[in-house]
Short mmCIF file of C-alpha atoms in Angstrom, two decimals:
data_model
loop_
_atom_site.label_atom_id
_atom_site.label_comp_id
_atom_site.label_asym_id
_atom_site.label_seq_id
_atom_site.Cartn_x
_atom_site.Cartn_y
_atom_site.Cartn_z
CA UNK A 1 3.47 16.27 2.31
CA UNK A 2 1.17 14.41 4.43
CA UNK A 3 2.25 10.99 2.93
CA UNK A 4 5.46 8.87 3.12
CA UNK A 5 8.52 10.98 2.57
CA UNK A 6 11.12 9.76 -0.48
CA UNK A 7 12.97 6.40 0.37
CA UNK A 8 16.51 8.73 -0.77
CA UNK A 9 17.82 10.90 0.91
CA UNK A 10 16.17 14.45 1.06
CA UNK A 11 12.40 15.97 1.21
CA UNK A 12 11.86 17.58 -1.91
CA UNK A 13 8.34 18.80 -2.30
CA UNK A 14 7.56 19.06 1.36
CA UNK A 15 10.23 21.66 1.32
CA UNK A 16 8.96 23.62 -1.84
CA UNK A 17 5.73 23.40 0.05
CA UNK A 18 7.45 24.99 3.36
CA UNK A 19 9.44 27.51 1.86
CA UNK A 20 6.11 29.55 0.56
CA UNK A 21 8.51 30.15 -2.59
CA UNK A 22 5.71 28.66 -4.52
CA UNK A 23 1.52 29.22 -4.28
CA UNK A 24 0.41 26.15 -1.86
CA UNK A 25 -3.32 24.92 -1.88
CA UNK A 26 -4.48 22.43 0.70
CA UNK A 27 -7.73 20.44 0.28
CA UNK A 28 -9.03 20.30 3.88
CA UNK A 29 -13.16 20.40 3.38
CA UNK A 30 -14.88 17.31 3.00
CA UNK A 31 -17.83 18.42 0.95
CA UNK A 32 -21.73 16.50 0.78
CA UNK A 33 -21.01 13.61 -2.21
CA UNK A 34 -16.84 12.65 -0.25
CA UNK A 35 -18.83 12.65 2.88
CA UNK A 36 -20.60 9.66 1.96
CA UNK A 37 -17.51 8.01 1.44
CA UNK A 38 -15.80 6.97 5.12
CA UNK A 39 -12.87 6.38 3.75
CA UNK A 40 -12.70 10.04 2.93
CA UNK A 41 -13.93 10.70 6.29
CA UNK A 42 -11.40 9.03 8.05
CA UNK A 43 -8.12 9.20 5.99
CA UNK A 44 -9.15 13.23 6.55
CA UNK A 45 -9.83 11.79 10.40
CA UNK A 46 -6.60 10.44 10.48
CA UNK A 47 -4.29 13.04 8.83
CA UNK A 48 -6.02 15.37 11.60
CA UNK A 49 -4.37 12.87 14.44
CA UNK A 50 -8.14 11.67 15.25
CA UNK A 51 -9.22 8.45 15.27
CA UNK A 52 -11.47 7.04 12.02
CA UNK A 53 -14.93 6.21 12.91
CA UNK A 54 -14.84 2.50 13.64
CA UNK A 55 -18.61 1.91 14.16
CA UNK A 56 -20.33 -0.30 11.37
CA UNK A 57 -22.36 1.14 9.18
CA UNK A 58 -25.03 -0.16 6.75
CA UNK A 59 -23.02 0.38 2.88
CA UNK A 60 -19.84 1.72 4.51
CA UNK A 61 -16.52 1.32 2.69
CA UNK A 62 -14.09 1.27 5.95
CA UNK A 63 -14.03 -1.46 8.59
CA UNK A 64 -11.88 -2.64 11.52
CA UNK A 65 -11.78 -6.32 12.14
CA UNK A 66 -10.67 -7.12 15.47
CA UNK A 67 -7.42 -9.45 16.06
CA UNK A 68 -6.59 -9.70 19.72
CA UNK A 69 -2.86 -11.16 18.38
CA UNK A 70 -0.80 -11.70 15.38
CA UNK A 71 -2.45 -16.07 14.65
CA UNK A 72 -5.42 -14.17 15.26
CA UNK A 73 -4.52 -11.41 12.44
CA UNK A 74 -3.60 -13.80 10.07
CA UNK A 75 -6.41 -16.21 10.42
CA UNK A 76 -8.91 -12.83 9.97
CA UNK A 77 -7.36 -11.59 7.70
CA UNK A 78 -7.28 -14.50 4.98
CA UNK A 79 -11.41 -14.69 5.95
CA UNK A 80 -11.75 -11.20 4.53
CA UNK A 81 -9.62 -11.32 1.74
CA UNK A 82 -10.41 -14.78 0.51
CA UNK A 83 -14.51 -15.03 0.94
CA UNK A 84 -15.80 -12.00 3.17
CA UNK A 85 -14.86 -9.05 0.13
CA UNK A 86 -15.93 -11.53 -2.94
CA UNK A 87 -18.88 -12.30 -0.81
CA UNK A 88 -20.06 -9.05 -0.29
CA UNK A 89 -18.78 -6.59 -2.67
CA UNK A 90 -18.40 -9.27 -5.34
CA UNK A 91 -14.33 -7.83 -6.32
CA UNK A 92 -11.49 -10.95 -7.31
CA UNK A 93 -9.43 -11.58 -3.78
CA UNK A 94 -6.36 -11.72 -6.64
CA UNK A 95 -7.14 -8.50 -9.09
CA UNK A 96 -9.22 -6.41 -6.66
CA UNK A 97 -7.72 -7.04 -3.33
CA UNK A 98 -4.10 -5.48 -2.16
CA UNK A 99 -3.07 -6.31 1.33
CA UNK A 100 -0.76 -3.69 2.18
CA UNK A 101 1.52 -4.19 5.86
CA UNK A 102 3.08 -1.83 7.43
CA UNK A 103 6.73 -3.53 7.11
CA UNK A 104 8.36 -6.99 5.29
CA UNK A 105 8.67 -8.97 9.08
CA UNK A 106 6.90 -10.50 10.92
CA UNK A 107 4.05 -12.85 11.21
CA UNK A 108 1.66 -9.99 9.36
CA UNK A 109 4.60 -8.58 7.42
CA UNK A 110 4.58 -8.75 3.64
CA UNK A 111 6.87 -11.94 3.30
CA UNK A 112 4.92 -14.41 5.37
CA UNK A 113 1.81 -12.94 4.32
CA UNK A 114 2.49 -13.43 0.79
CA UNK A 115 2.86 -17.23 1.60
CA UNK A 116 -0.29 -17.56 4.04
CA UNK A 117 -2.24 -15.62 0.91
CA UNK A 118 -0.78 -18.12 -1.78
CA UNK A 119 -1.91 -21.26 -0.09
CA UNK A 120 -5.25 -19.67 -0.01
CA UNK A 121 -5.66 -18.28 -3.53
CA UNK A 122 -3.42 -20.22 -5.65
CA UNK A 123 -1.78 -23.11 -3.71
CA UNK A 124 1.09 -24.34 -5.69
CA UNK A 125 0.30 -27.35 -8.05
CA UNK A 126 3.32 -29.53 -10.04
CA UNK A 127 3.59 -26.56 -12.51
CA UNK A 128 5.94 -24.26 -10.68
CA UNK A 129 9.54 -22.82 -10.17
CA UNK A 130 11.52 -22.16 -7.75
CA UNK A 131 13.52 -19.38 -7.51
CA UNK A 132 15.27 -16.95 -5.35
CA UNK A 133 13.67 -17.77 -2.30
CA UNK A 134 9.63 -18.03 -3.69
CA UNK A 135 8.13 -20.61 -5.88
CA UNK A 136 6.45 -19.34 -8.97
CA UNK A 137 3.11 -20.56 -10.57
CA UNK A 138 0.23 -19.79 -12.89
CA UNK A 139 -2.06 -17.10 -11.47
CA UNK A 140 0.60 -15.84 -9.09
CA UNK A 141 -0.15 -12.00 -8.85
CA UNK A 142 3.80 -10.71 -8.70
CA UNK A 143 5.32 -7.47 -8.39
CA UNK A 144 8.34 -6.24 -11.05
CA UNK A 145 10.88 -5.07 -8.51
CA UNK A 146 13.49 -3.18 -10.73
CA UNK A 147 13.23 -1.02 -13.64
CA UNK A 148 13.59 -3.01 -16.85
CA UNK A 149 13.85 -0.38 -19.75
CA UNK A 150 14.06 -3.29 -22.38
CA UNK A 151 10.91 -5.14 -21.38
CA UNK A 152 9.26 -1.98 -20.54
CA UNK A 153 8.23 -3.12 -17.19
CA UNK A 154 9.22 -0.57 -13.96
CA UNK A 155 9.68 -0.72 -9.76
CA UNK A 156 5.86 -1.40 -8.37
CA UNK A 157 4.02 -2.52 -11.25
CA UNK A 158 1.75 -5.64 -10.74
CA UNK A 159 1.02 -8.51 -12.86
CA UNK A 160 -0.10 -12.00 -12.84
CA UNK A 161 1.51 -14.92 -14.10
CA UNK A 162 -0.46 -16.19 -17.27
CA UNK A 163 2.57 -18.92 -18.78
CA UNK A 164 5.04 -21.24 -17.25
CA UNK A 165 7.41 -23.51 -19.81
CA UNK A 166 9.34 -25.37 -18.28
CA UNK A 167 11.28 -26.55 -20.96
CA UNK A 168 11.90 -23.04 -22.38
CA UNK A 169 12.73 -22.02 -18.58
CA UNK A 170 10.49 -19.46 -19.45
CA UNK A 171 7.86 -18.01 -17.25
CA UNK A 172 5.37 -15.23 -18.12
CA UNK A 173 3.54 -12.15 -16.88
CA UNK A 174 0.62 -10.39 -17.84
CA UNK A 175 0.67 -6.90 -16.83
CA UNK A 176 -2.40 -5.08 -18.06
CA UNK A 177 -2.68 -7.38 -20.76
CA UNK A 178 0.50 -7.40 -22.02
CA UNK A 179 2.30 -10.19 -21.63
CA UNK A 180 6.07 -9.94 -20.68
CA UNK A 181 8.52 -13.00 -20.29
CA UNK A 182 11.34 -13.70 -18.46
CA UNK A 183 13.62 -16.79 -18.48
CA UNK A 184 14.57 -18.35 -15.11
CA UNK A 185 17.39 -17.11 -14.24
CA UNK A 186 16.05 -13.30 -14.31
CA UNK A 187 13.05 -14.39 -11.57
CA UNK A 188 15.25 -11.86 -9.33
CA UNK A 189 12.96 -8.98 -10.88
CA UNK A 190 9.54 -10.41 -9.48
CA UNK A 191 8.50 -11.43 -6.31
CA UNK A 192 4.81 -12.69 -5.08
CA UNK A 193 2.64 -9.51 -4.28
CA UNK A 194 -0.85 -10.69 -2.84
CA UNK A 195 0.93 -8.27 0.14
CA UNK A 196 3.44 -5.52 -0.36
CA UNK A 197 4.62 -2.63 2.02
CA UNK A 198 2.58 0.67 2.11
CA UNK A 199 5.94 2.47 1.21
CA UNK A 200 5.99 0.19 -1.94
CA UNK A 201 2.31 1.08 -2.97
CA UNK A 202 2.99 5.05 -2.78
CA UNK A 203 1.65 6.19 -6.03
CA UNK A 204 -0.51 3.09 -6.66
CA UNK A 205 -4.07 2.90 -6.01
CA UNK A 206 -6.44 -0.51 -5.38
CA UNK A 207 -9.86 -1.28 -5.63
CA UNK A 208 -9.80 -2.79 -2.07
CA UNK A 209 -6.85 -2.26 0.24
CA UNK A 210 -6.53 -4.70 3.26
CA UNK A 211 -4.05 -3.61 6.28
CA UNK A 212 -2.87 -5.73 9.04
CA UNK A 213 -2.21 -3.40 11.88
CA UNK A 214 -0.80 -5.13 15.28
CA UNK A 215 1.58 -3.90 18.20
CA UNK A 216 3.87 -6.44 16.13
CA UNK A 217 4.37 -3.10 13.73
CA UNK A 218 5.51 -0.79 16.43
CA UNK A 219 8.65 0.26 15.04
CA UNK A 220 6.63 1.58 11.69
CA UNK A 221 3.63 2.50 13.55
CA UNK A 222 3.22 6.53 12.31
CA UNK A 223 0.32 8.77 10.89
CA UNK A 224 1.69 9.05 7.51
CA UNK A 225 2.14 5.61 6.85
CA UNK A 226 -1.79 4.40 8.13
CA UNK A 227 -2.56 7.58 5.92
CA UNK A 228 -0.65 6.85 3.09
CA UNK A 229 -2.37 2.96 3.02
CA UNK A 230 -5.43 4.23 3.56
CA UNK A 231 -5.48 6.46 0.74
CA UNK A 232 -4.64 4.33 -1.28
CA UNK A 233 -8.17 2.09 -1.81
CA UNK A 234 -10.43 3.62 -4.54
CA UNK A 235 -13.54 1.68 -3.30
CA UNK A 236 -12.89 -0.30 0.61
CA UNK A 237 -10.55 -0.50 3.27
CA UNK A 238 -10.28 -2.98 5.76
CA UNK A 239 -8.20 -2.69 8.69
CA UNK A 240 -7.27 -5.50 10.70
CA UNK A 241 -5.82 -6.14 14.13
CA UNK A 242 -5.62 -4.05 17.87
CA UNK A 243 -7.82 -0.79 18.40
CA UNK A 244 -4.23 -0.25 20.05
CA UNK A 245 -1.78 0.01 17.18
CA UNK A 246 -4.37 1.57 15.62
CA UNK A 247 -4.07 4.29 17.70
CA UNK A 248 -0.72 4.64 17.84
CA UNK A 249 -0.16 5.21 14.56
CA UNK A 250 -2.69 7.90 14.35
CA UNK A 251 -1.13 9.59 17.44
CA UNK A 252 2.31 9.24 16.55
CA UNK A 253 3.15 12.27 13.92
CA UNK A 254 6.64 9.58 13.32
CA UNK A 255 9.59 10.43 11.54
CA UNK A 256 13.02 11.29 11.66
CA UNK A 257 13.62 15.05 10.69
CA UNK A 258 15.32 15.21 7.41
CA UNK A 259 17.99 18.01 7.11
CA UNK A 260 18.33 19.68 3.91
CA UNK A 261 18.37 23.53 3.94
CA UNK A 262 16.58 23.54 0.40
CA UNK A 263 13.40 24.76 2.65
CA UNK A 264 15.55 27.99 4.00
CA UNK A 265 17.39 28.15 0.29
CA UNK A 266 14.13 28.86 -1.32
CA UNK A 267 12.81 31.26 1.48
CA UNK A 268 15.83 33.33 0.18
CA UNK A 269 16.48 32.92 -2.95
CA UNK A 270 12.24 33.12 -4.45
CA UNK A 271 10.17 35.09 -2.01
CA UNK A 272 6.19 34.50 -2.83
CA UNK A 273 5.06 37.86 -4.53
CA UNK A 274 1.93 39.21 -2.77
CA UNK A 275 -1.47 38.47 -3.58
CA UNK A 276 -4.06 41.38 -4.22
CA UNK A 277 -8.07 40.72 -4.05
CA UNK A 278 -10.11 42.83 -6.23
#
């Protein structure tokens, strides 16, 4: 309820969850062993409309790095991905490390991002393909796009590239150790993924999440979404760019209303029987 809503139409569960047809329990206390944890601090910070606590901390898990402007953000934030997180908390900039943007556009969007991140992890050598607008290599980390029932291989999952014959026109993916091919021609299904969109990550969690936040986002600048991508790191967040769109999003509650009537349906139709204490 307090993440991204569906990308179709509709707002299922949030309206289950507003009808009171059904029992709701909301996890609100941070208790003594999350508390150490500040990115359980602030992602409960930030789903309160306050802002995270930005001061540095000896062994914290969530920092801001300041980026006055967009060159700035970009130039920052390959530092932290490619040497300042292996440095310190010794996790693979490919494997470990998810940058997550608030849109596609843009200089800190997802698409130029993946490029800028590409040069700097796995620059392109002579073995490579072309396709579809990106160019393909060995070690690539890539994203399956589309649900594939015959390979087995669904919307959001990430894998790197491990094979590349070009004489087969055959290129293939490892994902989770199982290794999944695809010809050429069928490249349509992956793209790179060293950055993807929070709304693309819903569901997933990371070992380290990176997010470029600048004024640049303003159009997707909402609490949900800087909740949802925060959420989503199991061990560090980094946030990068203006104290300023930072605060926007946590201010700004976003979102069009969705109109559905299943909320009022359910208020009718399954009224929540009352609850006795002994």
């Amino acid at each position: 309820m307090d993440q991204l809503p569906s990308v179709g139409p509709g707002q299922v569960l949030a309206d289950v969850i507003a009808s009171d047809a059904v029992p709701v329990v909301r996890l609100t206390e941070v208790f003594r062993q999350a508390a150490q944890s500040r990115v359980i601090v602030n992602a409960h910070r930030i789903n309160q409309g306050l802002m995270p606590e930005l001061k540095a901390v000896a062994d914290s898990d969530f920092f801001f790095v300041n980026a006055a402007d967009p060159k700035e953000g970009v130039r920052r934030l390959l530092s932290v991905v490619r040497e300042r997180i292996p440095a310190r908390f010794g996790l693979d900039p490919v494997r470990d490390v998810q940058v997550l943007c608030p849109m596609n556009r843009g200089g800190l969007g997802a698409r130029a991002l993946n490029l800028e991140l590409q040069q700097a992890l796995n620059p392109p050598g002579e073995l490579r393909v072309e396709r579809f607008g990106w160019t393909f290599c060995p070690g690539d980390k890539v994203m399956q796009v589309v649900n594939d029932y015959d390979r087995e291989v669904f919307n959001g999952d990430l894998g790197v590239i491990t094979g590349l014959d070009a004489e087969e026109s055959e290129l293939t993916v490892s994902f989770d150790g199982r290794p999944v091919t695809y010809g050429f021609g069928e490249l349509d299904e992956l793209v790179l993924a060293y950055a993807t969109t929070i709304h693309k990550a819903q569901g997933s969690e990371y070992p380290a999440v990176v997010i470029p936040l600048t004024t640049q986002h303003y159009a997707m600048l909402a609490r949900n979404l800087l909740y949802t991508g925060v959420t989503r790191g199991k061990r560090l967040v980094v946030l990068v760019g203006q104290r300023r769109a930072l605060a926007i999003a946590v201010k700004n509650q976003g979102g069009r209303r969705r109109w559905s009537k299943l909320r009022e349906w359910l208020a009718v139709s399954v009224p929540l029987p009352a609850i006795t204490r002994r």
